């Protein structure tokens, strides 16, 4: 029986051969401060992923999230940070789902593994990313492919069965998941090895906000198709600010691409002509860094945050910001919190089921009184 981590609550899942394997989460750990929790989660990430990277030289990191959603960029930047620390180098090949070029990849990575960007798109909610994942598995049945930590969600049984057929035909696919529900789905439907692993954004480490506190209460709520329509029985406080984090500066991509061109041109002074891939790797890094900085400023300038975005919750942990969380439309946040971040001492308890409850928790904190059970 394999024990994961030093947590106190174990979740037991049956494997494909009928045996059992014990997976530990941090759900029942005592309350912890930001630095302690982040350090433990980083150690768990390395303990899970590290053995699969032994002896790796060239590798690909694919499915860059070229869109304004801050959370996906935080994952990418965390993946870069971890891989640089672990392997001492950047990926040899990167791409978005729609810029994949098989010949370029094979030239850059003749034998190394393909690492697929983590997040919440394993399933049928975000089909472009899922189709790219299945394409890689079909085109490279003998290549080591590692799915970095994901949440799995299928709303269609037919989609799940199709994915299972492709995944189960692959010989060297490793699936890392962020929560026990995803683990259960993967164990039941796929024959590939599965492991439980925290989100890679924790590899960014503890953060210090450079922004002064500009608002007492931020509600950072989803506006995409994972949102939940939430009725409110009372108006928000006049000082509350409601935002999402999907809007970015116009022309940012073009400006950062030019910056990447300029920076990689300096390789000439090191005796090497920069390639198109050099530029792309640097461009992706600049895009992700800019988006993460925007999100850190947004969250870090708030005294208290209410959110239904998983990575806003993670940013609150990284920035040590008190906050309350609501779930998205299929339980992605609650299952993650239950597995990993429930011990964070500045997380409002229990998880709120409505904006009204979350606001009530905040107002009780302001008054210095504990929230009553029916206020979340």
Short mmCIF file of N, CA and C in Angstrom, two decimals, residues 285-353:
data_model
loop_
_atom_site.label_atom_id
_atom_site.label_comp_id
_atom_site.label_asym_id
_atom_site.label_seq_id
_atom_site.Cartn_x
_atom_site.Cartn_y
_atom_site.Cartn_z
N UNK A 285 6.22 32.61 -22.18
CA UNK A 285 6.60 32.97 -20.81
C UNK A 285 6.18 34.40 -20.49
N UNK A 286 6.40 35.32 -21.40
CA UNK A 286 6.03 36.71 -21.16
C UNK A 286 4.51 36.87 -21.04
N UNK A 287 3.76 36.18 -21.88
CA UNK A 287 2.30 36.25 -21.81
C UNK A 287 1.80 35.73 -20.46
N UNK A 288 2.29 34.55 -20.07
CA UNK A 288 1.84 33.97 -18.80
C UNK A 288 2.23 34.86 -17.62
N UNK A 289 3.44 35.39 -17.65
CA UNK A 289 3.91 36.24 -16.55
C UNK A 289 3.07 37.51 -16.44
N UNK A 290 2.73 38.11 -17.58
CA UNK A 290 1.93 39.32 -17.56
C UNK A 290 0.54 39.06 -16.99
N UNK A 291 -0.06 37.95 -17.40
CA UNK A 291 -1.41 37.62 -16.93
C UNK A 291 -1.41 37.29 -15.44
N UNK A 292 -0.41 36.56 -14.99
CA UNK A 292 -0.33 36.24 -13.57
C UNK A 292 -0.12 37.51 -12.74
N UNK A 293 0.73 38.41 -13.21
CA UNK A 293 0.95 39.67 -12.48
C UNK A 293 -0.35 40.47 -12.38
N UNK A 294 -1.13 40.45 -13.45
CA UNK A 294 -2.43 41.16 -13.43
C UNK A 294 -3.35 40.56 -12.36
N UNK A 295 -3.41 39.23 -12.31
CA UNK A 295 -4.26 38.59 -11.32
C UNK A 295 -3.77 38.80 -9.90
N UNK A 296 -2.45 38.76 -9.71
CA UNK A 296 -1.89 38.99 -8.37
C UNK A 296 -2.22 40.40 -7.88
N UNK A 297 -2.16 41.37 -8.78
CA UNK A 297 -2.50 42.74 -8.39
C UNK A 297 -3.98 42.85 -8.06
N UNK A 298 -4.81 42.21 -8.84
CA UNK A 298 -6.26 42.25 -8.64
C UNK A 298 -6.64 41.66 -7.28
N UNK A 299 -6.08 40.50 -6.96
CA UNK A 299 -6.39 39.84 -5.70
C UNK A 299 -5.66 40.51 -4.54
N UNK A 300 -4.39 40.84 -4.75
CA UNK A 300 -3.58 41.39 -3.68
C UNK A 300 -3.98 42.78 -3.23
N UNK A 301 -4.75 43.49 -4.05
CA UNK A 301 -5.20 44.84 -3.66
C UNK A 301 -6.54 44.80 -2.92
N UNK A 302 -6.99 43.60 -2.54
CA UNK A 302 -8.29 43.44 -1.90
C UNK A 302 -8.11 42.92 -0.47
N UNK A 303 -8.83 43.50 0.46
CA UNK A 303 -8.73 43.08 1.86
C UNK A 303 -9.40 41.73 2.08
N UNK A 304 -10.48 41.45 1.32
CA UNK A 304 -11.20 40.18 1.44
C UNK A 304 -11.75 39.85 0.06
N UNK A 305 -11.75 38.54 -0.27
CA UNK A 305 -12.17 38.12 -1.60
C UNK A 305 -13.23 37.02 -1.47
N UNK A 306 -14.24 37.11 -2.31
CA UNK A 306 -15.23 36.05 -2.48
C UNK A 306 -15.12 35.59 -3.93
N UNK A 307 -14.97 34.28 -4.15
CA UNK A 307 -14.72 33.84 -5.53
C UNK A 307 -15.30 32.46 -5.81
N UNK A 308 -15.63 32.22 -7.07
CA UNK A 308 -15.96 30.88 -7.54
C UNK A 308 -14.95 30.41 -8.58
N UNK A 309 -13.77 31.03 -8.60
CA UNK A 309 -12.67 30.60 -9.47
C UNK A 309 -11.62 29.90 -8.62
N UNK A 310 -11.23 28.70 -9.05
CA UNK A 310 -10.25 27.91 -8.30
C UNK A 310 -8.95 28.67 -8.13
N UNK A 311 -8.46 29.31 -9.18
CA UNK A 311 -7.15 29.94 -9.07
C UNK A 311 -7.18 31.30 -8.36
N UNK A 312 -8.35 31.89 -8.24
CA UNK A 312 -8.45 33.04 -7.34
C UNK A 312 -8.27 32.55 -5.91
N UNK A 313 -8.88 31.42 -5.59
CA UNK A 313 -8.65 30.81 -4.27
C UNK A 313 -7.17 30.50 -4.08
N UNK A 314 -6.52 29.90 -5.08
CA UNK A 314 -5.09 29.58 -4.96
C UNK A 314 -4.26 30.86 -4.81
N UNK A 315 -4.61 31.91 -5.56
CA UNK A 315 -3.89 33.19 -5.41
C UNK A 315 -4.06 33.72 -3.99
N UNK A 316 -5.25 33.56 -3.41
CA UNK A 316 -5.45 34.02 -2.03
C UNK A 316 -4.54 33.27 -1.06
N UNK A 317 -4.33 31.98 -1.32
CA UNK A 317 -3.38 31.23 -0.49
C UNK A 317 -1.96 31.74 -0.72
N UNK A 318 -1.57 31.92 -1.98
CA UNK A 318 -0.21 32.39 -2.29
C UNK A 318 0.06 33.78 -1.71
N UNK A 319 -0.99 34.63 -1.68
CA UNK A 319 -0.85 36.01 -1.21
C UNK A 319 -1.24 36.17 0.25
N UNK A 320 -1.71 35.09 0.88
CA UNK A 320 -2.14 35.12 2.28
C UNK A 320 -3.31 36.09 2.49
N UNK A 321 -4.30 36.00 1.60
CA UNK A 321 -5.46 36.90 1.65
C UNK A 321 -6.67 36.14 2.20
N UNK A 322 -7.38 36.70 3.19
CA UNK A 322 -8.60 36.05 3.69
C UNK A 322 -9.69 36.05 2.62
N UNK A 323 -10.44 34.94 2.55
CA UNK A 323 -11.42 34.84 1.47
C UNK A 323 -12.44 33.74 1.76
N UNK A 324 -13.51 33.77 0.97
CA UNK A 324 -14.53 32.73 0.97
C UNK A 324 -14.66 32.19 -0.44
N UNK A 325 -15.01 30.92 -0.58
CA UNK A 325 -15.15 30.34 -1.91
C UNK A 325 -16.56 29.79 -2.12
N UNK A 326 -17.00 29.90 -3.36
CA UNK A 326 -18.23 29.30 -3.85
C UNK A 326 -17.83 28.29 -4.91
N UNK A 327 -18.69 27.32 -5.19
CA UNK A 327 -18.34 26.32 -6.19
C UNK A 327 -18.66 26.80 -7.60
N UNK A 328 -18.00 26.18 -8.60
CA UNK A 328 -18.42 26.38 -9.99
C UNK A 328 -19.56 25.41 -10.27
N UNK A 329 -19.91 25.22 -11.53
CA UNK A 329 -21.12 24.47 -11.85
C UNK A 329 -20.99 22.96 -11.74
N UNK A 330 -19.77 22.43 -11.50
CA UNK A 330 -19.68 20.98 -11.34
C UNK A 330 -18.79 20.57 -10.15
N UNK A 331 -18.59 21.47 -9.20
CA UNK A 331 -17.91 21.10 -7.97
C UNK A 331 -16.40 21.11 -8.01
N UNK A 332 -15.81 21.80 -8.98
CA UNK A 332 -14.36 21.77 -9.14
C UNK A 332 -13.63 22.36 -7.93
N UNK A 333 -14.19 23.42 -7.36
CA UNK A 333 -13.49 24.10 -6.26
C UNK A 333 -13.62 23.31 -4.96
N UNK A 334 -14.82 22.87 -4.63
CA UNK A 334 -15.00 22.17 -3.36
C UNK A 334 -14.19 20.88 -3.31
N UNK A 335 -14.11 20.16 -4.42
CA UNK A 335 -13.35 18.91 -4.42
C UNK A 335 -11.85 19.18 -4.28
N UNK A 336 -11.38 20.28 -4.87
CA UNK A 336 -9.97 20.64 -4.73
C UNK A 336 -9.66 21.08 -3.30
N UNK A 337 -10.52 21.94 -2.76
CA UNK A 337 -10.32 22.41 -1.38
C UNK A 337 -10.31 21.22 -0.43
N UNK A 338 -11.25 20.29 -0.61
CA UNK A 338 -11.31 19.13 0.26
C UNK A 338 -10.02 18.32 0.22
N UNK A 339 -9.39 18.27 -0.95
CA UNK A 339 -8.17 17.47 -1.09
C UNK A 339 -6.94 18.16 -0.55
N UNK A 340 -6.82 19.50 -0.75
CA UNK A 340 -5.51 20.13 -0.53
C UNK A 340 -5.51 21.39 0.34
N UNK A 341 -6.43 22.30 0.15
CA UNK A 341 -6.25 23.63 0.74
C UNK A 341 -7.21 23.93 1.89
N UNK A 342 -7.96 22.95 2.33
CA UNK A 342 -8.89 23.16 3.44
C UNK A 342 -8.21 23.65 4.71
N UNK A 343 -6.94 23.26 4.98
CA UNK A 343 -6.30 23.73 6.22
C UNK A 343 -5.91 25.21 6.22
N UNK A 344 -6.03 25.92 5.09
CA UNK A 344 -5.58 27.32 5.06
C UNK A 344 -6.34 28.14 6.10
N UNK A 345 -5.61 28.78 6.98
CA UNK A 345 -6.22 29.43 8.13
C UNK A 345 -7.07 30.65 7.78
N UNK A 346 -6.91 31.21 6.58
CA UNK A 346 -7.68 32.40 6.20
C UNK A 346 -8.79 32.09 5.20
N UNK A 347 -9.17 30.82 5.12
CA UNK A 347 -10.29 30.42 4.27
C UNK A 347 -11.56 30.39 5.11
N UNK A 348 -12.62 31.12 4.66
CA UNK A 348 -13.88 31.16 5.37
C UNK A 348 -14.53 29.79 5.43
N UNK A 349 -15.09 29.43 6.57
CA UNK A 349 -15.68 28.12 6.77
C UNK A 349 -17.08 28.22 7.32
N UNK A 350 -17.95 27.22 6.95
CA UNK A 350 -17.75 26.24 5.89
C UNK A 350 -17.83 26.91 4.51
N UNK A 351 -17.59 26.14 3.44
CA UNK A 351 -17.68 26.73 2.12
C UNK A 351 -19.07 27.32 1.91
N UNK A 352 -19.12 28.52 1.37
CA UNK A 352 -20.40 29.20 1.19
C UNK A 352 -21.17 28.59 0.03
N UNK A 353 -22.48 28.58 0.15
CA UNK A 353 -23.33 28.08 -0.92
C UNK A 353 -24.01 29.21 -1.69
#
